[in-house]
mmCIF file of C-alpha atoms in Angstrom:
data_model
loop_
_atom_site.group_PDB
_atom_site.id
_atom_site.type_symbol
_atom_site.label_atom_id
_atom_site.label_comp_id
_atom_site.label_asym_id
_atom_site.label_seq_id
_atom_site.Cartn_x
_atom_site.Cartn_y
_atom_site.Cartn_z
ATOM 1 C CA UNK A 23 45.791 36.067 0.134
ATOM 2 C CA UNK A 24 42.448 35.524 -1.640
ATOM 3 C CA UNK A 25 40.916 38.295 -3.971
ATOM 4 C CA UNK A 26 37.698 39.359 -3.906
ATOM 5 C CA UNK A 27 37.131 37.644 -7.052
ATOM 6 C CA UNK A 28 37.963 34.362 -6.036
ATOM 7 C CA UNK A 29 35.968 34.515 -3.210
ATOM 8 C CA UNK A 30 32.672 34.973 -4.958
ATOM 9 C CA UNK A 31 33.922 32.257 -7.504
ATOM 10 C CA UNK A 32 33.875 30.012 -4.636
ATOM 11 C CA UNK A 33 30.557 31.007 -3.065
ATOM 12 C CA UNK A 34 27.893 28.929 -5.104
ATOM 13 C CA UNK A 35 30.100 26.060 -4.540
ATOM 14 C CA UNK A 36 30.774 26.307 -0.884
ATOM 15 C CA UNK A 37 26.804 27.558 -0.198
ATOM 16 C CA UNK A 38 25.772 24.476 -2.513
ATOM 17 C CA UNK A 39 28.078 21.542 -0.458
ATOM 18 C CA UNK A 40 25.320 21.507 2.044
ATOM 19 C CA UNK A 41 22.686 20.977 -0.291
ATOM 20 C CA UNK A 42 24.390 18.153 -1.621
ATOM 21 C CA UNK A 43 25.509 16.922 1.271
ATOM 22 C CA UNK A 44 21.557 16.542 2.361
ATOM 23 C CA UNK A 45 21.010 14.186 -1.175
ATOM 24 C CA UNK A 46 24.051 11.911 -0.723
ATOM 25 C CA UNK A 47 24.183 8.275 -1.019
ATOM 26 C CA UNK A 48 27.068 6.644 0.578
ATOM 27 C CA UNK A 49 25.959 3.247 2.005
ATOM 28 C CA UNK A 50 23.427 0.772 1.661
ATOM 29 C CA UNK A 51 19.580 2.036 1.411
ATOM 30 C CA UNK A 52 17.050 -0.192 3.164
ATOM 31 C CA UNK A 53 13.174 -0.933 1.731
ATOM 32 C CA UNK A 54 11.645 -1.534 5.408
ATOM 33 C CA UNK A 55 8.107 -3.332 3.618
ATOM 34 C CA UNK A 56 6.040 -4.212 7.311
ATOM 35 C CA UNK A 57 4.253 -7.339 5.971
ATOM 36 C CA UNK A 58 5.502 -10.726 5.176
ATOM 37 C CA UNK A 59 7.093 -11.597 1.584
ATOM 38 C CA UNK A 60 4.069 -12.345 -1.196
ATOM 39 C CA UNK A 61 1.930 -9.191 -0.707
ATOM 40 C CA UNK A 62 1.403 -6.026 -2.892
ATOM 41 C CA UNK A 63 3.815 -3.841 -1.304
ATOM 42 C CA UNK A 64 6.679 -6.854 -1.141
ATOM 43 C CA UNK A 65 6.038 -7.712 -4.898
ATOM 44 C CA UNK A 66 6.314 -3.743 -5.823
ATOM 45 C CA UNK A 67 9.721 -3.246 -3.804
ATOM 46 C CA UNK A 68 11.587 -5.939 -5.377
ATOM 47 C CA UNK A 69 10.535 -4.698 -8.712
ATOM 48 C CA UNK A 70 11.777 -0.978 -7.552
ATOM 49 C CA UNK A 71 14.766 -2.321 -5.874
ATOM 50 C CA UNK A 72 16.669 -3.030 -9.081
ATOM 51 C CA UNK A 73 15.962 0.020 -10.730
ATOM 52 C CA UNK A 74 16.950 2.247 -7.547
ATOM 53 C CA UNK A 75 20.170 0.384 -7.202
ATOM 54 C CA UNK A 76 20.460 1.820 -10.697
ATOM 55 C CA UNK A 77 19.731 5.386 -10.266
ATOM 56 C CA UNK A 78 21.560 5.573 -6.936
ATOM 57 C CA UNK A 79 24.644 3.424 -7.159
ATOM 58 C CA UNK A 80 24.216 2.198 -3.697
ATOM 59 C CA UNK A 81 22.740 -1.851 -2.911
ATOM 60 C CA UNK A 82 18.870 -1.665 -2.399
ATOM 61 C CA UNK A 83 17.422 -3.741 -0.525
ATOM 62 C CA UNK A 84 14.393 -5.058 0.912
ATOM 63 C CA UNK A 85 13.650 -5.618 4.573
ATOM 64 C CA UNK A 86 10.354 -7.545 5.484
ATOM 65 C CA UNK A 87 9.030 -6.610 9.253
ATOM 66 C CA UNK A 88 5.725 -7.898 9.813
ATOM 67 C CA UNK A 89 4.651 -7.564 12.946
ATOM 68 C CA UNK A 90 1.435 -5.207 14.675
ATOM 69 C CA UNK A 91 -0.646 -4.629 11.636
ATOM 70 C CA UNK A 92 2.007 -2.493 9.848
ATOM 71 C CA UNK A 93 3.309 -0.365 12.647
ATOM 72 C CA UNK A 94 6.179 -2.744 13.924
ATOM 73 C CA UNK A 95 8.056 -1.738 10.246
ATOM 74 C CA UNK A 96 6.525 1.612 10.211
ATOM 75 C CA UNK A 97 7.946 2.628 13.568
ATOM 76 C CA UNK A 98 11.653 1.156 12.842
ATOM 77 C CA UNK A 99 11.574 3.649 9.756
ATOM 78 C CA UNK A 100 10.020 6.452 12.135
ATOM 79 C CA UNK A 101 13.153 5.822 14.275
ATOM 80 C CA UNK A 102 15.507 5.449 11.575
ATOM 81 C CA UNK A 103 18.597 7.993 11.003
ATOM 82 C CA UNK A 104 16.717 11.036 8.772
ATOM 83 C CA UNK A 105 19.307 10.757 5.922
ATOM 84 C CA UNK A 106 17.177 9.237 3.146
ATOM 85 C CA UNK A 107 18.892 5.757 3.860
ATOM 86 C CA UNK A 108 15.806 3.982 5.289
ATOM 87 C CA UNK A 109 12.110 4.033 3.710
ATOM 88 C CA UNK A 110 9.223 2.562 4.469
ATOM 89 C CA UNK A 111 7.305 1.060 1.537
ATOM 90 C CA UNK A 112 3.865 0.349 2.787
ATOM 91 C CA UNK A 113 0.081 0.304 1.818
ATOM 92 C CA UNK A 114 -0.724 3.903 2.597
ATOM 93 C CA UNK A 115 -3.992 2.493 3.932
ATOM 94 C CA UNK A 116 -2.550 0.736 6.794
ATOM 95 C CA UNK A 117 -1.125 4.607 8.134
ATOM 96 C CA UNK A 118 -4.454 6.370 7.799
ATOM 97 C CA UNK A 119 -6.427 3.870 9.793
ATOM 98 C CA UNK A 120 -4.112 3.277 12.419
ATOM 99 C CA UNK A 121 -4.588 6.543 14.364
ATOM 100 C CA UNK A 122 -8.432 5.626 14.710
ATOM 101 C CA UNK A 123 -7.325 1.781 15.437
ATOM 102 C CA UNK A 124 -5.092 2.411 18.228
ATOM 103 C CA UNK A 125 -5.141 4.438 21.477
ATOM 104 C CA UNK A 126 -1.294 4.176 21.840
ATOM 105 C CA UNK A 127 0.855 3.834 18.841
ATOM 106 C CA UNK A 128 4.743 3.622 19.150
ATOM 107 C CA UNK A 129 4.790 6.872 16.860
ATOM 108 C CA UNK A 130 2.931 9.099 15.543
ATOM 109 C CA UNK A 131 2.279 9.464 12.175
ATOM 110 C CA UNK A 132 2.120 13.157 10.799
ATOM 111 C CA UNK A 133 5.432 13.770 12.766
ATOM 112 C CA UNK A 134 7.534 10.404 12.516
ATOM 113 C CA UNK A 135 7.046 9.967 8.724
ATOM 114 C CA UNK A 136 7.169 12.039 6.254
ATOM 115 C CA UNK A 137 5.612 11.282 2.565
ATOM 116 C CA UNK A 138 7.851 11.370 -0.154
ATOM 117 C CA UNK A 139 6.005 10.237 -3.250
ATOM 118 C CA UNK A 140 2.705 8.017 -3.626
ATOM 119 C CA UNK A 141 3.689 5.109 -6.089
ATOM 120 C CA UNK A 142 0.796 2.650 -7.445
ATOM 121 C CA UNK A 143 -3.053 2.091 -6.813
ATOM 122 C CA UNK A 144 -4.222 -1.466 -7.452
ATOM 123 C CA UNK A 145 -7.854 -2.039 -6.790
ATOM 124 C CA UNK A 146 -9.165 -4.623 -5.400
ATOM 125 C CA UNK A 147 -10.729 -8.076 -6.282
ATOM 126 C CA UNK A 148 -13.196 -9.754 -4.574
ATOM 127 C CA UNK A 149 -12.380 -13.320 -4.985
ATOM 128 C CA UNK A 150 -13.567 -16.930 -3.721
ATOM 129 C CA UNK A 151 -12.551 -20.261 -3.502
ATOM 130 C CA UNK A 152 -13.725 -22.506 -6.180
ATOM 131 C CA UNK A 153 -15.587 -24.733 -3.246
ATOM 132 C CA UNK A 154 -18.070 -21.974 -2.759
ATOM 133 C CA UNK A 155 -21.052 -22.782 -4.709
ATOM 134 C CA UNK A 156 -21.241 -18.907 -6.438
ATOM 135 C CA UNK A 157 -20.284 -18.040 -9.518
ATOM 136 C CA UNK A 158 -20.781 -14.327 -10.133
ATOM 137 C CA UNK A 159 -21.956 -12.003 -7.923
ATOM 138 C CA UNK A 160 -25.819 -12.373 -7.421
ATOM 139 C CA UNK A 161 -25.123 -16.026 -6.936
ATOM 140 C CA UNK A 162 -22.601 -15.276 -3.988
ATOM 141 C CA UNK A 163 -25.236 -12.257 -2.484
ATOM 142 C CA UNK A 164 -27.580 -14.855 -2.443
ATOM 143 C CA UNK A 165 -25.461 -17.829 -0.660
ATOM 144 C CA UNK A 166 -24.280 -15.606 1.950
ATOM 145 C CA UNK A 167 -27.544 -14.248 2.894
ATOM 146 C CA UNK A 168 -28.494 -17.864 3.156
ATOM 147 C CA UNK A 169 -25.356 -19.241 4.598
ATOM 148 C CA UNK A 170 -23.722 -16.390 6.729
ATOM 149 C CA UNK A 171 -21.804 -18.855 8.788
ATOM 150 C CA UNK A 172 -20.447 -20.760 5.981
ATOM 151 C CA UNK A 173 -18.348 -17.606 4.312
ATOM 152 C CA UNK A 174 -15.429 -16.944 5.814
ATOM 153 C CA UNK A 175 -13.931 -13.321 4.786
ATOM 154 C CA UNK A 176 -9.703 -13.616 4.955
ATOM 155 C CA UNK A 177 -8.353 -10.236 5.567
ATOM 156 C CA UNK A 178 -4.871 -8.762 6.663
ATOM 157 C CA UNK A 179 -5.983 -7.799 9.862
ATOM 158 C CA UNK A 180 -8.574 -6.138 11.847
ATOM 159 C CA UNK A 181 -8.805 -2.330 10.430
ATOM 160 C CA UNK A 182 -6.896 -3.611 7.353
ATOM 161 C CA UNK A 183 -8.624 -1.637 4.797
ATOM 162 C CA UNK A 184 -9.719 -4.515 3.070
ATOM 163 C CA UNK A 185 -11.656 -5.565 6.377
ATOM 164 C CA UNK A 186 -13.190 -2.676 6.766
ATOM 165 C CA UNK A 187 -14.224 -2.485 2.628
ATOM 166 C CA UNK A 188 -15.637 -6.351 3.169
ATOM 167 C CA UNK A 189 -17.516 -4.890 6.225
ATOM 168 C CA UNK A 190 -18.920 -2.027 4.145
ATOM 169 C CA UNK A 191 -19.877 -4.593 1.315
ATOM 170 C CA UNK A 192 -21.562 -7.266 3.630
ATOM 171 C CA UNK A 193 -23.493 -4.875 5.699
ATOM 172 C CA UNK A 194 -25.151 -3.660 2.186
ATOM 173 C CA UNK A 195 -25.395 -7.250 1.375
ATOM 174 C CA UNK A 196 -27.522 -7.638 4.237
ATOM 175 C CA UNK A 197 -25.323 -10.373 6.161
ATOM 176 C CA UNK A 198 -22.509 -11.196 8.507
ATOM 177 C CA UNK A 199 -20.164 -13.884 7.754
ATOM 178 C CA UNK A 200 -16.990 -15.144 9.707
ATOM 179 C CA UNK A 201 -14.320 -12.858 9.186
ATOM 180 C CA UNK A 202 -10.813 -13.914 9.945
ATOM 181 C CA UNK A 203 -7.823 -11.891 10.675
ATOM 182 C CA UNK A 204 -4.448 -12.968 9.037
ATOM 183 C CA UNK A 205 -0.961 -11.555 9.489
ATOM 184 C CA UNK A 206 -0.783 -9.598 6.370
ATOM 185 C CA UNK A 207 -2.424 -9.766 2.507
ATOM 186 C CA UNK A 208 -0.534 -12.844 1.689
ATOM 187 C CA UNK A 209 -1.313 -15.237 4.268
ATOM 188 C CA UNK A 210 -4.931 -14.443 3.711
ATOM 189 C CA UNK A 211 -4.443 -15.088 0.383
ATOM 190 C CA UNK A 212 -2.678 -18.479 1.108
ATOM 191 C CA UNK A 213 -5.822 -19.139 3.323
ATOM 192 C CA UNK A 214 -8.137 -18.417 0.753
ATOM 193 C CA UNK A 215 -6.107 -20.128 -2.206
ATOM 194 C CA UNK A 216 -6.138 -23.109 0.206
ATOM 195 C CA UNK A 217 -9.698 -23.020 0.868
ATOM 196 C CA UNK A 218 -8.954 -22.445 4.573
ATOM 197 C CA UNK A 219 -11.170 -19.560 4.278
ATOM 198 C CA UNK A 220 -13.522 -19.127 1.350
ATOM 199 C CA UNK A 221 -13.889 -15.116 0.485
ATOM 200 C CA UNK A 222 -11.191 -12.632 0.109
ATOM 201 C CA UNK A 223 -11.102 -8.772 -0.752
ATOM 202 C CA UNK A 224 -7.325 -8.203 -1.670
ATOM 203 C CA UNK A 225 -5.004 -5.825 -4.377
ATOM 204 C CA UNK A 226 -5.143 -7.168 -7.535
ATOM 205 C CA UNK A 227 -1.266 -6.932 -7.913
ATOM 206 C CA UNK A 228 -1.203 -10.210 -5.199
ATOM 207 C CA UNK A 229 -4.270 -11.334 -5.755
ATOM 208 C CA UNK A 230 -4.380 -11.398 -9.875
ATOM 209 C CA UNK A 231 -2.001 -14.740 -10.459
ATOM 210 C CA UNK A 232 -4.109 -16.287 -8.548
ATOM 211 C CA UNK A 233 -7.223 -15.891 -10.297
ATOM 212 C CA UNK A 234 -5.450 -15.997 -13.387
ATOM 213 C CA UNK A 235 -4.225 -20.283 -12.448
ATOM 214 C CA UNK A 236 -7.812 -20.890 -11.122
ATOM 215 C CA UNK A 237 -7.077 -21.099 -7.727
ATOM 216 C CA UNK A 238 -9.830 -18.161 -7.150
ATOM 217 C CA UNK A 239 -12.547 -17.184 -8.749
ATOM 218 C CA UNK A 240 -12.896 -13.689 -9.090
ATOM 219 C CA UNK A 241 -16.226 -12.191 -8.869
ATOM 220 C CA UNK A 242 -16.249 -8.044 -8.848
ATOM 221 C CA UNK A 243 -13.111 -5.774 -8.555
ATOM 222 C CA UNK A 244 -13.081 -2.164 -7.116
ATOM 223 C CA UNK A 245 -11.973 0.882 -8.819
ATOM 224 C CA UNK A 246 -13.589 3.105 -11.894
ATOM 225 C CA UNK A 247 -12.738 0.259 -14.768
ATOM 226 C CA UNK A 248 -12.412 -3.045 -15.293
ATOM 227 C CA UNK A 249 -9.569 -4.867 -14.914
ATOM 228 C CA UNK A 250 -7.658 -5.526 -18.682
ATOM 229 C CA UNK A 251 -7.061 -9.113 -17.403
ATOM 230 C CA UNK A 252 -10.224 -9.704 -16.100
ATOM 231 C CA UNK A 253 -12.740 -8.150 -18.330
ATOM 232 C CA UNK A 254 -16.124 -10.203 -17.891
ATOM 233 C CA UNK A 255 -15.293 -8.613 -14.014
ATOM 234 C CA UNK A 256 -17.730 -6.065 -13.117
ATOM 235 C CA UNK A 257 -16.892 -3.035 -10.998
ATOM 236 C CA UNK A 258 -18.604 -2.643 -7.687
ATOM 237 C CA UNK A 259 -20.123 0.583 -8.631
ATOM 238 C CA UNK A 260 -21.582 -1.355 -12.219
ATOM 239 C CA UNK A 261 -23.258 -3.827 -9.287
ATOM 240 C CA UNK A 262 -24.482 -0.673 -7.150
ATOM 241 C CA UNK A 263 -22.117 -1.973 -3.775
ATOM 242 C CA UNK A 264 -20.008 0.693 -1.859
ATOM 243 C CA UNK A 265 -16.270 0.993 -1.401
ATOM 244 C CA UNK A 266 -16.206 1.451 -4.727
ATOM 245 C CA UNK A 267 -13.028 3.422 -4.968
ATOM 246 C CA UNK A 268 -11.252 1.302 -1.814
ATOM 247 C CA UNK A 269 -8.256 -0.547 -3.019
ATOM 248 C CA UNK A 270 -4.395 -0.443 -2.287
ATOM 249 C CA UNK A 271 -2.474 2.688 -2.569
ATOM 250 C CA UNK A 272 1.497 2.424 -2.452
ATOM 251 C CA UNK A 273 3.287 4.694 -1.113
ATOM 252 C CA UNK A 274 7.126 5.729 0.174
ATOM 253 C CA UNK A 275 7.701 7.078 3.230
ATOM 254 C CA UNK A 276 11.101 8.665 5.088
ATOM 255 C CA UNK A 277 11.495 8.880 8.789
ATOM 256 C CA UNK A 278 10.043 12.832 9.877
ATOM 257 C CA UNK A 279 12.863 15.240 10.327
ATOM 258 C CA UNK A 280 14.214 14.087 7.086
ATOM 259 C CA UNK A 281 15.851 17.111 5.239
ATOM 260 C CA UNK A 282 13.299 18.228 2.366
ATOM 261 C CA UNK A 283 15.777 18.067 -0.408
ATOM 262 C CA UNK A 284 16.235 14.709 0.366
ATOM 263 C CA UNK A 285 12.612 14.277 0.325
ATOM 264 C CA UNK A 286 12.891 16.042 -2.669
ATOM 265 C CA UNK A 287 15.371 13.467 -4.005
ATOM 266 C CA UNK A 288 13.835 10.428 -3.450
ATOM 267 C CA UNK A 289 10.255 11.918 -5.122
ATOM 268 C CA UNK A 290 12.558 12.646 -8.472
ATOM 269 C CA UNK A 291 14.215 9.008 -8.249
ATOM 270 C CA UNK A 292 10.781 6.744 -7.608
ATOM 271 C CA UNK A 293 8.887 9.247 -10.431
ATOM 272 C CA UNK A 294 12.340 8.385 -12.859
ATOM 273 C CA UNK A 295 11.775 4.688 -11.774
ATOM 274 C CA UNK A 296 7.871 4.576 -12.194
ATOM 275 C CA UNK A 297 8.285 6.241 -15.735
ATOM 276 C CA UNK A 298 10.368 3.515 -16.975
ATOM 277 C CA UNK A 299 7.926 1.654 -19.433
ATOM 278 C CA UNK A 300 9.241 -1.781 -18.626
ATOM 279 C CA UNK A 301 8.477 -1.144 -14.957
ATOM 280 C CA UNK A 302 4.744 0.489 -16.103
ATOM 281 C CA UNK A 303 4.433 -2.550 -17.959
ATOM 282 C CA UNK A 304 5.481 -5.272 -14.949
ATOM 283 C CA UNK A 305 3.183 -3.106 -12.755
ATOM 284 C CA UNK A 306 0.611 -2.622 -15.375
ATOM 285 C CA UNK A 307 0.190 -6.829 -15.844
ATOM 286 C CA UNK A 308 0.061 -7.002 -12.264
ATOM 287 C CA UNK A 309 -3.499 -4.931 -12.229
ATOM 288 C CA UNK A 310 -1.713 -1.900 -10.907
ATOM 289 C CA UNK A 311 -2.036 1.612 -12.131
ATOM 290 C CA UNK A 312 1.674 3.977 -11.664
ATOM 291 C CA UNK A 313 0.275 6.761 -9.637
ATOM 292 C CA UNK A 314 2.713 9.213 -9.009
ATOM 293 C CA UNK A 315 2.512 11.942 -6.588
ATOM 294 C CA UNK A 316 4.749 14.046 -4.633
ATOM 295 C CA UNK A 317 4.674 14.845 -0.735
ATOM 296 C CA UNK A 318 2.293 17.656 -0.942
ATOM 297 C CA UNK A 319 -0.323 15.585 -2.494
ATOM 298 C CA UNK A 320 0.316 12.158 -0.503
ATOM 299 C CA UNK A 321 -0.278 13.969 2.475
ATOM 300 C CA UNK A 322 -2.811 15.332 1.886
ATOM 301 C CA UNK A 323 -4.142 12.300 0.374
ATOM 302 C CA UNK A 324 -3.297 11.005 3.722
ATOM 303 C CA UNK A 325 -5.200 13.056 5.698
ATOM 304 C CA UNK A 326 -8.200 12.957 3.766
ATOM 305 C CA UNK A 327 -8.324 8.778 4.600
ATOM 306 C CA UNK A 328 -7.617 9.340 7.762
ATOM 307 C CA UNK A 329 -10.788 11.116 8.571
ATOM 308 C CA UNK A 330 -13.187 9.428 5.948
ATOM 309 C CA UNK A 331 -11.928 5.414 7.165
ATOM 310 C CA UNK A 332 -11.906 7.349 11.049
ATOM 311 C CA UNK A 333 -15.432 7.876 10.893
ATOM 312 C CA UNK A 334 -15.987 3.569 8.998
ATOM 313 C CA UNK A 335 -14.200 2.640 12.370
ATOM 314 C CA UNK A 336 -16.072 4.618 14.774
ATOM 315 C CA UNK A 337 -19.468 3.868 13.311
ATOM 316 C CA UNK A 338 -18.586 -0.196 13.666
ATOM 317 C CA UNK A 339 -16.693 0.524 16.761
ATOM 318 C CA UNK A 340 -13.518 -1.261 15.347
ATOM 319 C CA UNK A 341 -10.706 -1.167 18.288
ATOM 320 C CA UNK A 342 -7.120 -3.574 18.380
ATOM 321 C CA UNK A 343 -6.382 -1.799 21.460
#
């Protein structure tokens, strides 16, 4: 028969089993990324995925589901078993404009997701194809006041936060080009590299490279400094244009009901991973800043979007549905 004593010897481990029951890795962990291979958040997972394989000792890897502006990946992580085995690796963007985009979305986003830890901002660049006559910015002002019809704007889809920060800057511009819709950053990055369309807005983690080989020429870049890479590049707030904080924000996301120590878990893990300086550096060459922050702070980050890029979508009466 037991004794009292080894009863409460036993205690902290049986009360604990529960608690590590809730952070347990046992099978393969998915990266659900809901855009096609060759954008920001694709190139970021399969630098992470290495590293978490690592830390975790289970296989990562990465899932592309493109499909519905985000939401088709989004909502197959919203569904997906709560036990920390399924993320969603997305531009955090895409999340906050959605519930102003859509009158019927397959989930809903404060209670089907829950934020574990915000990973990267990259600003973006504004970039054109070397076929349009402008070389800096008051050249291109000045051709697409003149020539509205002949700039075509690629963006990753109607509501895409880099449509709505090309809106913002074309309105001020006084003019209205073409814009075209793509399925995702990199096709309308393969558009514009192919001169298919001649203007793009895009994160500078994608969109860098191709600057960098000439493809593009980059004109301005968002965000409070100049890019390292890039830095004849003015800022939009050095040229006076708005959006001038509008760029990509990474972030992880776990299916809503997901235990909080899990949550927990995976916020220590990507912060371990992010830390690492040969990841800092790979992200750091890619025009990306680490910006690490926990659930607390990514949703409210979250909800602060969702109401400022809300009222952007309203006032332009931007609808997909």
């Amino acid at each position: 028969m037991p004794t009292r004593r080894s009863l409460l010897l036993a205690t902290p481990t049986l009360l604990a089993t529960p608690a590590l029951a809730q952070t347990a890795f046992d099978h393969t962990i998915r990266i659900i990324v809901p855009f096609a291979p060759g954008g920001t958040s694709d190139i970021l997972a399969r630098i992470l995925a290495p590293e978490l394989t690592k830390q975790l000792g289970q296989s990562v890897v990465v899932e592309n589901r493109p499909g519905a502006a985000g939401n088709l990946g989004a909502d197959a992580v919203a569904k997906a078993a709560p036990d920390g085995h399924t993320i969603l690796l997305i531009d955090a963007g895409i999340l906050a404009t959605a519930p102003s985009l859509f009158t019927r979305l397959p989930f809903d986003v404060r209670r089907d997701l829950a934020p574990a830890t915000m990973l990267i901002y990259a600003p973006y660049i504004l970039a054109v194809h070397p076929s349009l006559p402008a070389k800096d910015a008051a050249e291109l002002t000045a051709y697409a006041k003149a020539n509205p019809s002949k700039v075509n704007v690629a963006h990753s889809g109607i509501g895409a936060a880099n449509h709505l920060t090309a809106l913002m800057l074309t309105q001020a511009w006084g003019t209205e080009p073409v814009f075209v819709p793509y399925r995702g950053g990199a096709a309308a990055l393969s558009a514009a590299a192919s001169g298919e369309a001649n203007l793009i807005i895009n994160g500078a983690t994608a969109t860098q490279p191709f600057v960098q080989n000439g493809t593009l020429r980059g004109i301005a870049v968002s965000g409070a400094h100049r890019l390292a890479a890039f830095p004849t590049l003015p800022t939009f707030r050095e040229l006076g244009w708005p959006a001038v904080d509008s760029g990509t924000w990474q972030g992880v996301l776990l299916p809503g009901g997901t235990p909080q120590a899990m949550v927990a878990r995976w916020d220590e893990v990507l912060r371990a991973v992010l830390a690492q300086p040969e990841v800092t550096r790979r992200i750091g060459d890619l025009g990306g800043e680490v910006r690490a922050e926990g659930p607390a702070a990514f949703r409210g980050w979250l909800e602060s979007e969702t109401e400022s890029w809300g009222a952007i979508i309203r006032a332009n009466n931007v609808k997909l549905d």
